[in-house]
mmCIF file of N, CA and C in Angstrom:
data_model
loop_
_atom_site.group_PDB
_atom_site.id
_atom_site.type_symbol
_atom_site.label_atom_id
_atom_site.label_comp_id
_atom_site.label_asym_id
_atom_site.label_seq_id
_atom_site.Cartn_x
_atom_site.Cartn_y
_atom_site.Cartn_z
ATOM 1 N N MET A 1 -58.144 -44.832 -27.940
ATOM 2 C CA MET A 1 -58.853 -44.558 -29.164
ATOM 3 C C MET A 1 -59.225 -43.075 -29.194
ATOM 4 N N LYS A 2 -59.243 -42.518 -30.380
ATOM 5 C CA LYS A 2 -59.562 -41.108 -30.542
ATOM 6 C C LYS A 2 -60.715 -40.981 -31.520
ATOM 7 N N GLU A 3 -61.572 -39.972 -31.286
ATOM 8 C CA GLU A 3 -62.667 -39.731 -32.210
ATOM 9 C C GLU A 3 -62.741 -38.241 -32.512
ATOM 10 N N ALA A 4 -63.153 -37.915 -33.725
ATOM 11 C CA ALA A 4 -63.283 -36.521 -34.129
ATOM 12 C C ALA A 4 -64.662 -36.011 -33.729
ATOM 13 N N ALA A 5 -64.713 -34.728 -33.370
ATOM 14 C CA ALA A 5 -65.976 -34.125 -32.964
ATOM 15 C C ALA A 5 -65.910 -32.622 -33.175
ATOM 16 N N THR A 6 -67.069 -32.028 -33.367
ATOM 17 C CA THR A 6 -67.186 -30.579 -33.357
ATOM 18 C C THR A 6 -67.791 -30.217 -32.010
ATOM 19 N N ILE A 7 -67.072 -29.376 -31.269
ATOM 20 C CA ILE A 7 -67.462 -29.072 -29.890
ATOM 21 C C ILE A 7 -67.584 -27.563 -29.733
ATOM 22 N N ARG A 8 -68.630 -27.160 -29.027
ATOM 23 C CA ARG A 8 -68.789 -25.724 -28.746
ATOM 24 C C ARG A 8 -67.582 -25.233 -27.947
ATOM 25 N N ARG A 9 -67.070 -24.099 -28.311
ATOM 26 C CA ARG A 9 -65.879 -23.550 -27.671
ATOM 27 C C ARG A 9 -66.094 -23.310 -26.179
ATOM 28 N N ASP A 10 -67.319 -22.964 -25.792
ATOM 29 C CA ASP A 10 -67.581 -22.720 -24.373
ATOM 30 C C ASP A 10 -67.657 -24.002 -23.541
ATOM 31 N N ARG A 11 -67.553 -25.162 -24.189
ATOM 32 C CA ARG A 11 -67.535 -26.454 -23.488
ATOM 33 C C ARG A 11 -66.106 -26.972 -23.341
ATOM 34 N N ILE A 12 -65.129 -26.136 -23.744
ATOM 35 C CA ILE A 12 -63.717 -26.510 -23.705
ATOM 36 C C ILE A 12 -62.995 -25.554 -22.754
ATOM 37 N N VAL A 13 -62.144 -26.114 -21.905
ATOM 38 C CA VAL A 13 -61.368 -25.287 -20.971
ATOM 39 C C VAL A 13 -59.889 -25.656 -21.084
ATOM 40 N N PRO A 14 -59.018 -24.702 -20.753
ATOM 41 C CA PRO A 14 -57.576 -25.016 -20.749
ATOM 42 C C PRO A 14 -57.227 -25.996 -19.639
ATOM 43 N N ASP A 15 -56.181 -26.750 -19.851
ATOM 44 C CA ASP A 15 -55.660 -27.647 -18.823
ATOM 45 C C ASP A 15 -54.877 -26.808 -17.817
ATOM 46 N N PRO A 16 -55.248 -26.854 -16.538
ATOM 47 C CA PRO A 16 -54.522 -26.054 -15.548
ATOM 48 C C PRO A 16 -53.062 -26.478 -15.393
ATOM 49 N N ASN A 17 -52.714 -27.669 -15.875
ATOM 50 C CA ASN A 17 -51.346 -28.166 -15.773
ATOM 51 C C ASN A 17 -50.546 -27.969 -17.053
ATOM 52 N N GLN A 18 -51.089 -27.221 -18.003
ATOM 53 C CA GLN A 18 -50.414 -26.945 -19.273
ATOM 54 C C GLN A 18 -49.069 -26.269 -18.992
ATOM 55 N N PRO A 19 -47.983 -26.755 -19.625
ATOM 56 C CA PRO A 19 -46.672 -26.143 -19.400
ATOM 57 C C PRO A 19 -46.596 -24.674 -19.819
ATOM 58 N N ARG A 20 -47.248 -24.320 -20.903
ATOM 59 C CA ARG A 20 -47.187 -22.934 -21.379
ATOM 60 C C ARG A 20 -48.122 -22.075 -20.535
ATOM 61 N N THR A 21 -47.570 -20.978 -20.010
ATOM 62 C CA THR A 21 -48.374 -20.099 -19.162
ATOM 63 C C THR A 21 -48.559 -18.710 -19.758
ATOM 64 N N GLU A 22 -47.746 -18.364 -20.747
ATOM 65 C CA GLU A 22 -47.852 -17.043 -21.365
ATOM 66 C C GLU A 22 -48.102 -17.191 -22.852
ATOM 67 N N PHE A 23 -48.971 -16.342 -23.376
ATOM 68 C CA PHE A 23 -49.330 -16.365 -24.785
ATOM 69 C C PHE A 23 -49.174 -14.950 -25.329
ATOM 70 N N ASP A 24 -48.420 -14.800 -26.399
ATOM 71 C CA ASP A 24 -48.177 -13.502 -27.014
ATOM 72 C C ASP A 24 -49.462 -13.023 -27.694
ATOM 73 N N GLU A 25 -49.968 -11.873 -27.259
ATOM 74 C CA GLU A 25 -51.233 -11.350 -27.785
ATOM 75 C C GLU A 25 -51.171 -11.061 -29.287
ATOM 76 N N ALA A 26 -50.056 -10.512 -29.755
ATOM 77 C CA ALA A 26 -49.928 -10.207 -31.186
ATOM 78 C C ALA A 26 -49.976 -11.489 -32.020
ATOM 79 N N GLU A 27 -49.318 -12.538 -31.539
ATOM 80 C CA GLU A 27 -49.349 -13.814 -32.254
ATOM 81 C C GLU A 27 -50.744 -14.429 -32.221
ATOM 82 N N LEU A 28 -51.438 -14.285 -31.089
ATOM 83 C CA LEU A 28 -52.816 -14.796 -31.015
ATOM 84 C C LEU A 28 -53.717 -14.055 -32.003
ATOM 85 N N GLU A 29 -53.536 -12.749 -32.113
ATOM 86 C CA GLU A 29 -54.324 -11.960 -33.073
ATOM 87 C C GLU A 29 -54.030 -12.393 -34.502
ATOM 88 N N GLN A 30 -52.754 -12.668 -34.785
ATOM 89 C CA GLN A 30 -52.381 -13.135 -36.119
ATOM 90 C C GLN A 30 -53.020 -14.494 -36.411
ATOM 91 N N LEU A 31 -52.986 -15.391 -35.449
ATOM 92 C CA LEU A 31 -53.620 -16.700 -35.619
ATOM 93 C C LEU A 31 -55.131 -16.551 -35.747
ATOM 94 N N ALA A 32 -55.725 -15.632 -34.997
ATOM 95 C CA ALA A 32 -57.168 -15.386 -35.105
ATOM 96 C C ALA A 32 -57.518 -14.910 -36.509
ATOM 97 N N GLY A 33 -56.689 -14.044 -37.079
ATOM 98 C CA GLY A 33 -56.917 -13.587 -38.456
ATOM 99 C C GLY A 33 -56.857 -14.737 -39.444
ATOM 100 N N SER A 34 -55.914 -15.629 -39.245
ATOM 101 C CA SER A 34 -55.811 -16.808 -40.107
ATOM 102 C C SER A 34 -57.042 -17.698 -39.959
ATOM 103 N N LEU A 35 -57.521 -17.866 -38.734
ATOM 104 C CA LEU A 35 -58.724 -18.675 -38.510
ATOM 105 C C LEU A 35 -59.937 -18.042 -39.193
ATOM 106 N N ARG A 36 -60.027 -16.713 -39.154
ATOM 107 C CA ARG A 36 -61.140 -16.031 -39.833
ATOM 108 C C ARG A 36 -61.047 -16.207 -41.344
ATOM 109 N N ASP A 37 -59.832 -16.088 -41.868
ATOM 110 C CA ASP A 37 -59.630 -16.153 -43.320
ATOM 111 C C ASP A 37 -59.699 -17.563 -43.885
ATOM 112 N N ARG A 38 -59.079 -18.514 -43.189
ATOM 113 C CA ARG A 38 -58.925 -19.853 -43.749
ATOM 114 C C ARG A 38 -59.655 -20.938 -42.987
ATOM 115 N N GLY A 39 -60.177 -20.604 -41.811
ATOM 116 C CA GLY A 39 -60.825 -21.617 -40.991
ATOM 117 C C GLY A 39 -59.811 -22.389 -40.168
ATOM 118 N N GLN A 40 -60.292 -23.317 -39.420
ATOM 119 C CA GLN A 40 -59.443 -24.123 -38.545
ATOM 120 C C GLN A 40 -58.849 -25.269 -39.351
ATOM 121 N N LEU A 41 -57.544 -25.259 -39.528
ATOM 122 C CA LEU A 41 -56.880 -26.274 -40.344
ATOM 123 C C LEU A 41 -56.436 -27.489 -39.533
ATOM 124 N N GLN A 42 -56.273 -27.319 -38.240
ATOM 125 C CA GLN A 42 -55.811 -28.413 -37.394
ATOM 126 C C GLN A 42 -56.709 -28.506 -36.166
ATOM 127 N N PRO A 43 -57.185 -29.715 -35.840
ATOM 128 C CA PRO A 43 -58.069 -29.842 -34.670
ATOM 129 C C PRO A 43 -57.317 -29.650 -33.362
ATOM 130 N N VAL A 44 -58.081 -29.332 -32.339
ATOM 131 C CA VAL A 44 -57.576 -29.256 -30.973
ATOM 132 C C VAL A 44 -57.752 -30.640 -30.370
ATOM 133 N N ARG A 45 -56.789 -31.080 -29.608
ATOM 134 C CA ARG A 45 -56.891 -32.388 -28.952
ATOM 135 C C ARG A 45 -57.409 -32.154 -27.537
ATOM 136 N N VAL A 46 -58.485 -32.850 -27.168
ATOM 137 C CA VAL A 46 -59.125 -32.670 -25.865
ATOM 138 C C VAL A 46 -59.395 -34.022 -25.205
ATOM 139 N N ARG A 47 -59.637 -33.975 -23.913
ATOM 140 C CA ARG A 47 -60.115 -35.147 -23.174
ATOM 141 C C ARG A 47 -61.387 -34.724 -22.457
ATOM 142 N N TYR A 48 -62.273 -35.664 -22.232
ATOM 143 C CA TYR A 48 -63.523 -35.351 -21.552
ATOM 144 C C TYR A 48 -63.363 -35.603 -20.064
ATOM 145 N N ASP A 49 -63.705 -34.605 -19.257
ATOM 146 C CA ASP A 49 -63.680 -34.724 -17.800
ATOM 147 C C ASP A 49 -65.107 -35.010 -17.352
ATOM 148 N N VAL A 50 -65.368 -36.245 -16.961
ATOM 149 C CA VAL A 50 -66.711 -36.683 -16.593
ATOM 150 C C VAL A 50 -67.224 -35.924 -15.370
ATOM 151 N N LEU A 51 -66.374 -35.737 -14.374
ATOM 152 C CA LEU A 51 -66.807 -35.075 -13.141
ATOM 153 C C LEU A 51 -67.210 -33.626 -13.377
ATOM 154 N N ALA A 52 -66.460 -32.926 -14.223
ATOM 155 C CA ALA A 52 -66.759 -31.515 -14.495
ATOM 156 C C ALA A 52 -67.708 -31.352 -15.678
ATOM 157 N N ASP A 53 -67.975 -32.443 -16.427
ATOM 158 C CA ASP A 53 -68.841 -32.412 -17.601
ATOM 159 C C ASP A 53 -68.358 -31.349 -18.600
ATOM 160 N N ILE A 54 -67.052 -31.415 -18.905
ATOM 161 C CA ILE A 54 -66.448 -30.438 -19.802
ATOM 162 C C ILE A 54 -65.237 -31.076 -20.490
ATOM 163 N N TYR A 55 -64.834 -30.505 -21.616
ATOM 164 C CA TYR A 55 -63.662 -30.972 -22.329
ATOM 165 C C TYR A 55 -62.451 -30.140 -21.900
ATOM 166 N N VAL A 56 -61.330 -30.813 -21.676
ATOM 167 C CA VAL A 56 -60.104 -30.158 -21.244
ATOM 168 C C VAL A 56 -59.076 -30.275 -22.375
ATOM 169 N N ILE A 57 -58.436 -29.169 -22.686
ATOM 170 C CA ILE A 57 -57.469 -29.150 -23.784
ATOM 171 C C ILE A 57 -56.230 -29.961 -23.411
ATOM 172 N N VAL A 58 -55.854 -30.852 -24.316
ATOM 173 C CA VAL A 58 -54.601 -31.582 -24.191
ATOM 174 C C VAL A 58 -53.553 -30.866 -25.040
ATOM 175 N N LEU A 59 -53.875 -30.606 -26.295
ATOM 176 C CA LEU A 59 -52.993 -29.892 -27.220
ATOM 177 C C LEU A 59 -53.814 -28.892 -28.026
ATOM 178 N N GLY A 60 -53.321 -27.668 -28.141
ATOM 179 C CA GLY A 60 -53.987 -26.684 -28.983
ATOM 180 C C GLY A 60 -54.579 -25.495 -28.250
ATOM 181 N N GLU A 61 -54.038 -25.160 -27.093
ATOM 182 C CA GLU A 61 -54.609 -24.029 -26.347
ATOM 183 C C GLU A 61 -54.474 -22.718 -27.120
ATOM 184 N N ARG A 62 -53.384 -22.534 -27.847
ATOM 185 C CA ARG A 62 -53.228 -21.309 -28.649
ATOM 186 C C ARG A 62 -54.352 -21.201 -29.680
ATOM 187 N N ARG A 63 -54.647 -22.311 -30.365
ATOM 188 C CA ARG A 63 -55.740 -22.307 -31.351
ATOM 189 C C ARG A 63 -57.065 -21.993 -30.673
ATOM 190 N N TRP A 64 -57.292 -22.560 -29.486
ATOM 191 C CA TRP A 64 -58.530 -22.326 -28.748
ATOM 192 C C TRP A 64 -58.657 -20.849 -28.375
ATOM 193 N N ARG A 65 -57.581 -20.261 -27.875
ATOM 194 C CA ARG A 65 -57.604 -18.840 -27.513
ATOM 195 C C ARG A 65 -57.833 -17.964 -28.749
ATOM 196 N N ALA A 66 -57.120 -18.272 -29.827
ATOM 197 C CA ALA A 66 -57.276 -17.496 -31.058
ATOM 198 C C ALA A 66 -58.683 -17.658 -31.632
ATOM 199 N N ALA A 67 -59.264 -18.827 -31.507
ATOM 200 C CA ALA A 67 -60.627 -19.052 -31.985
ATOM 201 C C ALA A 67 -61.608 -18.154 -31.250
ATOM 202 N N GLY A 68 -61.367 -17.932 -29.970
ATOM 203 C CA GLY A 68 -62.206 -17.011 -29.212
ATOM 204 C C GLY A 68 -62.088 -15.599 -29.750
ATOM 205 N N LEU A 69 -60.858 -15.171 -30.051
ATOM 206 C CA LEU A 69 -60.656 -13.841 -30.627
ATOM 207 C C LEU A 69 -61.288 -13.727 -32.011
ATOM 208 N N ALA A 70 -61.322 -14.831 -32.744
ATOM 209 C CA ALA A 70 -61.891 -14.848 -34.092
ATOM 210 C C ALA A 70 -63.414 -14.957 -34.082
ATOM 211 N N GLY A 71 -63.995 -15.166 -32.899
ATOM 212 C CA GLY A 71 -65.445 -15.267 -32.800
ATOM 213 C C GLY A 71 -66.011 -16.629 -33.171
ATOM 214 N N MET A 72 -65.167 -17.644 -33.188
ATOM 215 C CA MET A 72 -65.640 -18.992 -33.529
ATOM 216 C C MET A 72 -66.433 -19.570 -32.359
ATOM 217 N N GLU A 73 -67.582 -20.162 -32.651
ATOM 218 C CA GLU A 73 -68.405 -20.765 -31.608
ATOM 219 C C GLU A 73 -68.119 -22.245 -31.412
ATOM 220 N N THR A 74 -67.629 -22.914 -32.450
ATOM 221 C CA THR A 74 -67.318 -24.337 -32.365
ATOM 222 C C THR A 74 -65.906 -24.578 -32.877
ATOM 223 N N MET A 75 -65.361 -25.716 -32.472
ATOM 224 C CA MET A 75 -64.021 -26.095 -32.907
ATOM 225 C C MET A 75 -63.993 -27.568 -33.276
ATOM 226 N N ALA A 76 -63.186 -27.888 -34.276
ATOM 227 C CA ALA A 76 -62.918 -29.282 -34.608
ATOM 228 C C ALA A 76 -61.963 -29.814 -33.550
ATOM 229 N N CYS A 77 -62.302 -30.976 -33.000
ATOM 230 C CA CYS A 77 -61.500 -31.555 -31.923
ATOM 231 C C CYS A 77 -61.273 -33.036 -32.162
ATOM 232 N N VAL A 78 -60.185 -33.524 -31.624
ATOM 233 C CA VAL A 78 -59.941 -34.951 -31.523
ATOM 234 C C VAL A 78 -60.070 -35.261 -30.037
ATOM 235 N N VAL A 79 -60.996 -36.154 -29.707
ATOM 236 C CA VAL A 79 -61.264 -36.494 -28.312
ATOM 237 C C VAL A 79 -60.465 -37.737 -27.945
ATOM 238 N N VAL A 80 -59.629 -37.609 -26.932
ATOM 239 C CA VAL A 80 -58.814 -38.721 -26.445
ATOM 240 C C VAL A 80 -59.662 -39.522 -25.471
ATOM 241 N N ASP A 81 -59.798 -40.803 -25.741
ATOM 242 C CA ASP A 81 -60.563 -41.697 -24.876
ATOM 243 C C ASP A 81 -59.631 -42.584 -24.085
ATOM 244 N N GLY A 82 -60.187 -43.288 -23.142
ATOM 245 C CA GLY A 82 -59.439 -44.302 -22.409
ATOM 246 C C GLY A 82 -58.653 -43.746 -21.247
ATOM 247 N N ASP A 83 -57.829 -44.620 -20.709
ATOM 248 C CA ASP A 83 -57.020 -44.270 -19.545
ATOM 249 C C ASP A 83 -55.779 -43.514 -19.985
ATOM 250 N N VAL A 84 -55.779 -42.227 -19.733
ATOM 251 C CA VAL A 84 -54.628 -41.386 -20.032
ATOM 252 C C VAL A 84 -54.157 -40.815 -18.704
ATOM 253 N N THR A 85 -52.934 -41.106 -18.350
ATOM 254 C CA THR A 85 -52.414 -40.635 -17.069
ATOM 255 C C THR A 85 -52.014 -39.169 -17.169
ATOM 256 N N PRO A 86 -51.971 -38.476 -16.047
ATOM 257 C CA PRO A 86 -51.472 -37.091 -16.070
ATOM 258 C C PRO A 86 -50.060 -37.003 -16.634
ATOM 259 N N GLU A 87 -49.251 -38.026 -16.402
ATOM 260 C CA GLU A 87 -47.899 -38.042 -16.942
ATOM 261 C C GLU A 87 -47.920 -38.128 -18.467
ATOM 262 N N ASP A 88 -48.835 -38.944 -19.020
ATOM 263 C CA ASP A 88 -48.969 -39.041 -20.481
ATOM 264 C C ASP A 88 -49.360 -37.695 -21.074
ATOM 265 N N LEU A 89 -50.322 -37.021 -20.435
ATOM 266 C CA LEU A 89 -50.767 -35.715 -20.922
ATOM 267 C C LEU A 89 -49.633 -34.698 -20.877
ATOM 268 N N LEU A 90 -48.918 -34.657 -19.762
ATOM 269 C CA LEU A 90 -47.820 -33.707 -19.629
ATOM 270 C C LEU A 90 -46.726 -33.996 -20.642
ATOM 271 N N GLU A 91 -46.446 -35.260 -20.879
ATOM 272 C CA GLU A 91 -45.428 -35.621 -21.866
ATOM 273 C C GLU A 91 -45.833 -35.130 -23.252
ATOM 274 N N ASP A 92 -47.085 -35.351 -23.644
ATOM 275 C CA ASP A 92 -47.569 -34.869 -24.951
ATOM 276 C C ASP A 92 -47.463 -33.350 -25.038
ATOM 277 N N GLN A 93 -47.874 -32.667 -23.978
ATOM 278 C CA GLN A 93 -47.832 -31.203 -23.975
ATOM 279 C C GLN A 93 -46.397 -30.698 -24.027
ATOM 280 N N LEU A 94 -45.531 -31.351 -23.303
ATOM 281 C CA LEU A 94 -44.132 -30.942 -23.282
ATOM 282 C C LEU A 94 -43.494 -31.110 -24.656
ATOM 283 N N VAL A 95 -43.738 -32.239 -25.293
ATOM 284 C CA VAL A 95 -43.170 -32.472 -26.621
ATOM 285 C C VAL A 95 -43.696 -31.438 -27.604
ATOM 286 N N GLU A 96 -45.009 -31.201 -27.607
ATOM 287 C CA GLU A 96 -45.553 -30.206 -28.538
ATOM 288 C C GLU A 96 -44.981 -28.819 -28.273
ATOM 289 N N ASN A 97 -44.921 -28.421 -27.013
ATOM 290 C CA ASN A 97 -44.425 -27.092 -26.685
ATOM 291 C C ASN A 97 -42.925 -26.962 -26.901
ATOM 292 N N ALA A 98 -42.169 -28.032 -26.697
ATOM 293 C CA ALA A 98 -40.723 -27.969 -26.900
ATOM 294 C C ALA A 98 -40.392 -27.772 -28.379
ATOM 295 N N LEU A 99 -41.289 -28.198 -29.253
ATOM 296 C CA LEU A 99 -41.081 -27.997 -30.683
ATOM 297 C C LEU A 99 -41.279 -26.545 -31.086
ATOM 298 N N ARG A 100 -41.910 -25.762 -30.228
ATOM 299 C CA ARG A 100 -42.122 -24.339 -30.499
ATOM 300 C C ARG A 100 -40.929 -23.561 -29.980
ATOM 301 N N SER A 101 -40.437 -22.659 -30.773
ATOM 302 C CA SER A 101 -39.246 -21.912 -30.381
ATOM 303 C C SER A 101 -39.539 -20.883 -29.293
ATOM 304 N N ASP A 102 -40.797 -20.503 -29.098
ATOM 305 C CA ASP A 102 -41.096 -19.436 -28.155
ATOM 306 C C ASP A 102 -41.467 -19.923 -26.756
ATOM 307 N N LEU A 103 -41.276 -21.204 -26.480
ATOM 308 C CA LEU A 103 -41.505 -21.684 -25.118
ATOM 309 C C LEU A 103 -40.384 -21.143 -24.247
ATOM 310 N N ARG A 104 -40.755 -20.453 -23.199
ATOM 311 C CA ARG A 104 -39.757 -19.841 -22.321
ATOM 312 C C ARG A 104 -38.984 -20.924 -21.565
ATOM 313 N N PRO A 105 -37.697 -20.695 -21.309
ATOM 314 C CA PRO A 105 -36.892 -21.690 -20.580
ATOM 315 C C PRO A 105 -37.487 -22.063 -19.227
ATOM 316 N N VAL A 106 -38.062 -21.097 -18.521
ATOM 317 C CA VAL A 106 -38.643 -21.404 -17.213
ATOM 318 C C VAL A 106 -39.866 -22.321 -17.373
ATOM 319 N N GLU A 107 -40.661 -22.146 -18.433
ATOM 320 C CA GLU A 107 -41.808 -23.034 -18.678
ATOM 321 C C GLU A 107 -41.313 -24.445 -19.000
ATOM 322 N N LEU A 108 -40.257 -24.531 -19.806
ATOM 323 C CA LEU A 108 -39.694 -25.829 -20.133
ATOM 324 C C LEU A 108 -39.146 -26.513 -18.881
ATOM 325 N N ALA A 109 -38.438 -25.761 -18.048
ATOM 326 C CA ALA A 109 -37.879 -26.325 -16.820
ATOM 327 C C ALA A 109 -38.972 -26.817 -15.882
ATOM 328 N N ARG A 110 -40.036 -26.034 -15.728
ATOM 329 C CA ARG A 110 -41.145 -26.459 -14.856
ATOM 330 C C ARG A 110 -41.797 -27.734 -15.387
ATOM 331 N N SER A 111 -41.898 -27.838 -16.698
ATOM 332 C CA SER A 111 -42.485 -29.033 -17.307
ATOM 333 C C SER A 111 -41.636 -30.257 -17.040
ATOM 334 N N TYR A 112 -40.327 -30.114 -17.271
ATOM 335 C CA TYR A 112 -39.435 -31.239 -16.987
ATOM 336 C C TYR A 112 -39.514 -31.625 -15.510
ATOM 337 N N GLN A 113 -39.539 -30.636 -14.635
ATOM 338 C CA GLN A 113 -39.604 -30.917 -13.205
ATOM 339 C C GLN A 113 -40.894 -31.663 -12.858
ATOM 340 N N ALA A 114 -42.017 -31.209 -13.392
ATOM 341 C CA ALA A 114 -43.295 -31.876 -13.110
ATOM 342 C C ALA A 114 -43.313 -33.287 -13.665
ATOM 343 N N LEU A 115 -42.720 -33.474 -14.830
ATOM 344 C CA LEU A 115 -42.706 -34.793 -15.433
ATOM 345 C C LEU A 115 -41.781 -35.737 -14.663
ATOM 346 N N MET A 116 -40.749 -35.196 -14.058
ATOM 347 C CA MET A 116 -39.815 -36.013 -13.282
ATOM 348 C C MET A 116 -40.422 -36.505 -11.977
ATOM 349 N N GLN A 117 -41.326 -35.765 -11.394
ATOM 350 C CA GLN A 117 -41.842 -36.117 -10.072
ATOM 351 C C GLN A 117 -42.360 -37.551 -10.000
ATOM 352 N N PRO A 118 -43.250 -37.999 -10.882
ATOM 353 C CA PRO A 118 -43.730 -39.374 -10.775
ATOM 354 C C PRO A 118 -42.652 -40.400 -11.088
ATOM 355 N N ALA A 119 -41.628 -40.005 -11.837
ATOM 356 C CA ALA A 119 -40.593 -40.940 -12.238
ATOM 357 C C ALA A 119 -39.360 -40.857 -11.344
ATOM 358 N N ALA A 120 -39.472 -40.147 -10.246
ATOM 359 C CA ALA A 120 -38.316 -39.926 -9.376
ATOM 360 C C ALA A 120 -37.723 -41.243 -8.895
ATOM 361 N N CYS A 121 -36.429 -41.256 -8.846
ATOM 362 C CA CYS A 121 -35.655 -42.369 -8.291
ATOM 363 C C CYS A 121 -35.755 -43.665 -9.094
ATOM 364 N N ARG A 122 -36.160 -43.606 -10.341
ATOM 365 C CA ARG A 122 -36.120 -44.813 -11.175
ATOM 366 C C ARG A 122 -34.677 -45.111 -11.519
ATOM 367 N N SER A 123 -34.360 -46.365 -11.696
ATOM 368 C CA SER A 123 -32.981 -46.723 -12.022
ATOM 369 C C SER A 123 -32.701 -46.565 -13.516
ATOM 370 N N ALA A 124 -33.737 -46.648 -14.345
ATOM 371 C CA ALA A 124 -33.547 -46.521 -15.788
ATOM 372 C C ALA A 124 -33.461 -45.050 -16.177
ATOM 373 N N PRO A 125 -32.837 -44.740 -17.315
ATOM 374 C CA PRO A 125 -32.804 -43.341 -17.777
ATOM 375 C C PRO A 125 -34.206 -42.810 -17.994
ATOM 376 N N TRP A 126 -34.322 -41.506 -17.954
ATOM 377 C CA TRP A 126 -35.608 -40.848 -18.145
ATOM 378 C C TRP A 126 -36.190 -41.235 -19.489
ATOM 379 N N PRO A 127 -37.503 -41.572 -19.570
ATOM 380 C CA PRO A 127 -38.073 -42.133 -20.785
ATOM 381 C C PRO A 127 -38.145 -41.180 -21.967
ATOM 382 N N ASN A 128 -38.695 -41.689 -23.035
ATOM 383 C CA ASN A 128 -38.714 -41.175 -24.394
ATOM 384 C C ASN A 128 -38.899 -39.688 -24.614
ATOM 385 N N VAL A 129 -39.435 -38.906 -23.706
ATOM 386 C CA VAL A 129 -39.640 -37.484 -23.991
ATOM 387 C C VAL A 129 -38.301 -36.785 -24.204
ATOM 388 N N SER A 130 -37.230 -37.287 -23.574
ATOM 389 C CA SER A 130 -35.924 -36.653 -23.738
ATOM 390 C C SER A 130 -35.421 -36.796 -25.168
ATOM 391 N N THR A 131 -35.809 -37.849 -25.856
ATOM 392 C CA THR A 131 -35.380 -38.004 -27.241
ATOM 393 C C THR A 131 -36.360 -37.353 -28.198
ATOM 394 N N SER A 132 -37.578 -37.100 -27.750
ATOM 395 C CA SER A 132 -38.591 -36.473 -28.599
ATOM 396 C C SER A 132 -38.458 -34.962 -28.619
ATOM 397 N N ALA A 133 -38.058 -34.382 -27.502
ATOM 398 C CA ALA A 133 -37.965 -32.929 -27.389
ATOM 399 C C ALA A 133 -36.645 -32.453 -27.982
ATOM 400 N N PRO A 134 -36.690 -31.464 -28.856
ATOM 401 C CA PRO A 134 -35.470 -31.004 -29.514
ATOM 402 C C PRO A 134 -34.688 -30.034 -28.643
ATOM 403 N N ARG A 135 -34.481 -30.372 -27.420
ATOM 404 C CA ARG A 135 -33.717 -29.568 -26.481
ATOM 405 C C ARG A 135 -32.641 -30.455 -25.895
ATOM 406 N N ARG A 136 -31.690 -29.844 -25.310
ATOM 407 C CA ARG A 136 -30.648 -30.584 -24.632
ATOM 408 C C ARG A 136 -31.255 -31.232 -23.395
ATOM 409 N N SER A 137 -31.177 -32.530 -23.294
ATOM 410 C CA SER A 137 -31.787 -33.257 -22.175
ATOM 411 C C SER A 137 -30.710 -33.936 -21.341
ATOM 412 N N PRO A 138 -30.902 -33.981 -20.029
ATOM 413 C CA PRO A 138 -29.940 -34.681 -19.188
ATOM 414 C C PRO A 138 -29.889 -36.159 -19.549
ATOM 415 N N ARG A 139 -28.722 -36.763 -19.387
ATOM 416 C CA ARG A 139 -28.591 -38.183 -19.707
ATOM 417 C C ARG A 139 -29.281 -39.059 -18.673
ATOM 418 N N ARG A 140 -29.269 -38.617 -17.449
ATOM 419 C CA ARG A 140 -29.844 -39.419 -16.377
ATOM 420 C C ARG A 140 -30.255 -38.472 -15.248
ATOM 421 N N TRP A 141 -31.405 -38.708 -14.681
ATOM 422 C CA TRP A 141 -31.887 -37.894 -13.545
ATOM 423 C C TRP A 141 -31.484 -38.582 -12.261
ATOM 424 N N ARG A 142 -31.115 -37.795 -11.284
ATOM 425 C CA ARG A 142 -30.756 -38.344 -9.984
ATOM 426 C C ARG A 142 -31.767 -37.917 -8.949
ATOM 427 N N CYS A 143 -31.943 -38.705 -7.920
ATOM 428 C CA CYS A 143 -32.882 -38.397 -6.830
ATOM 429 C C CYS A 143 -32.299 -37.361 -5.916
#
């Protein structure tokens, strides 16, 4: 289940396992200008980390970074509840990032590699992310 919330930006942190590791500063500045002019049009998707007492970004790190440049103190968020596995989070992040043309090939490769680790040596073909991501995907992974 998901719920909408307005969360202080300083209570949100990036996911250390996010596939994207580089962010173009000029593009962030452009997005920050849009946030200043038009406001936040799309919420950031977050999960709550009980142990750290903080929200962790699932989707929308670029918006979060640009919001900081724009001076925004709060952000509209969709909070993901329930049991979400690290594999589920990585799959969502990979699909979102694969839809962006500026994801570097090495970031995409690292994401696929990380997603394969828990699914290693399965007899069935690699699950649905291969059909969701608009990239050339292997037909079958081997151990």
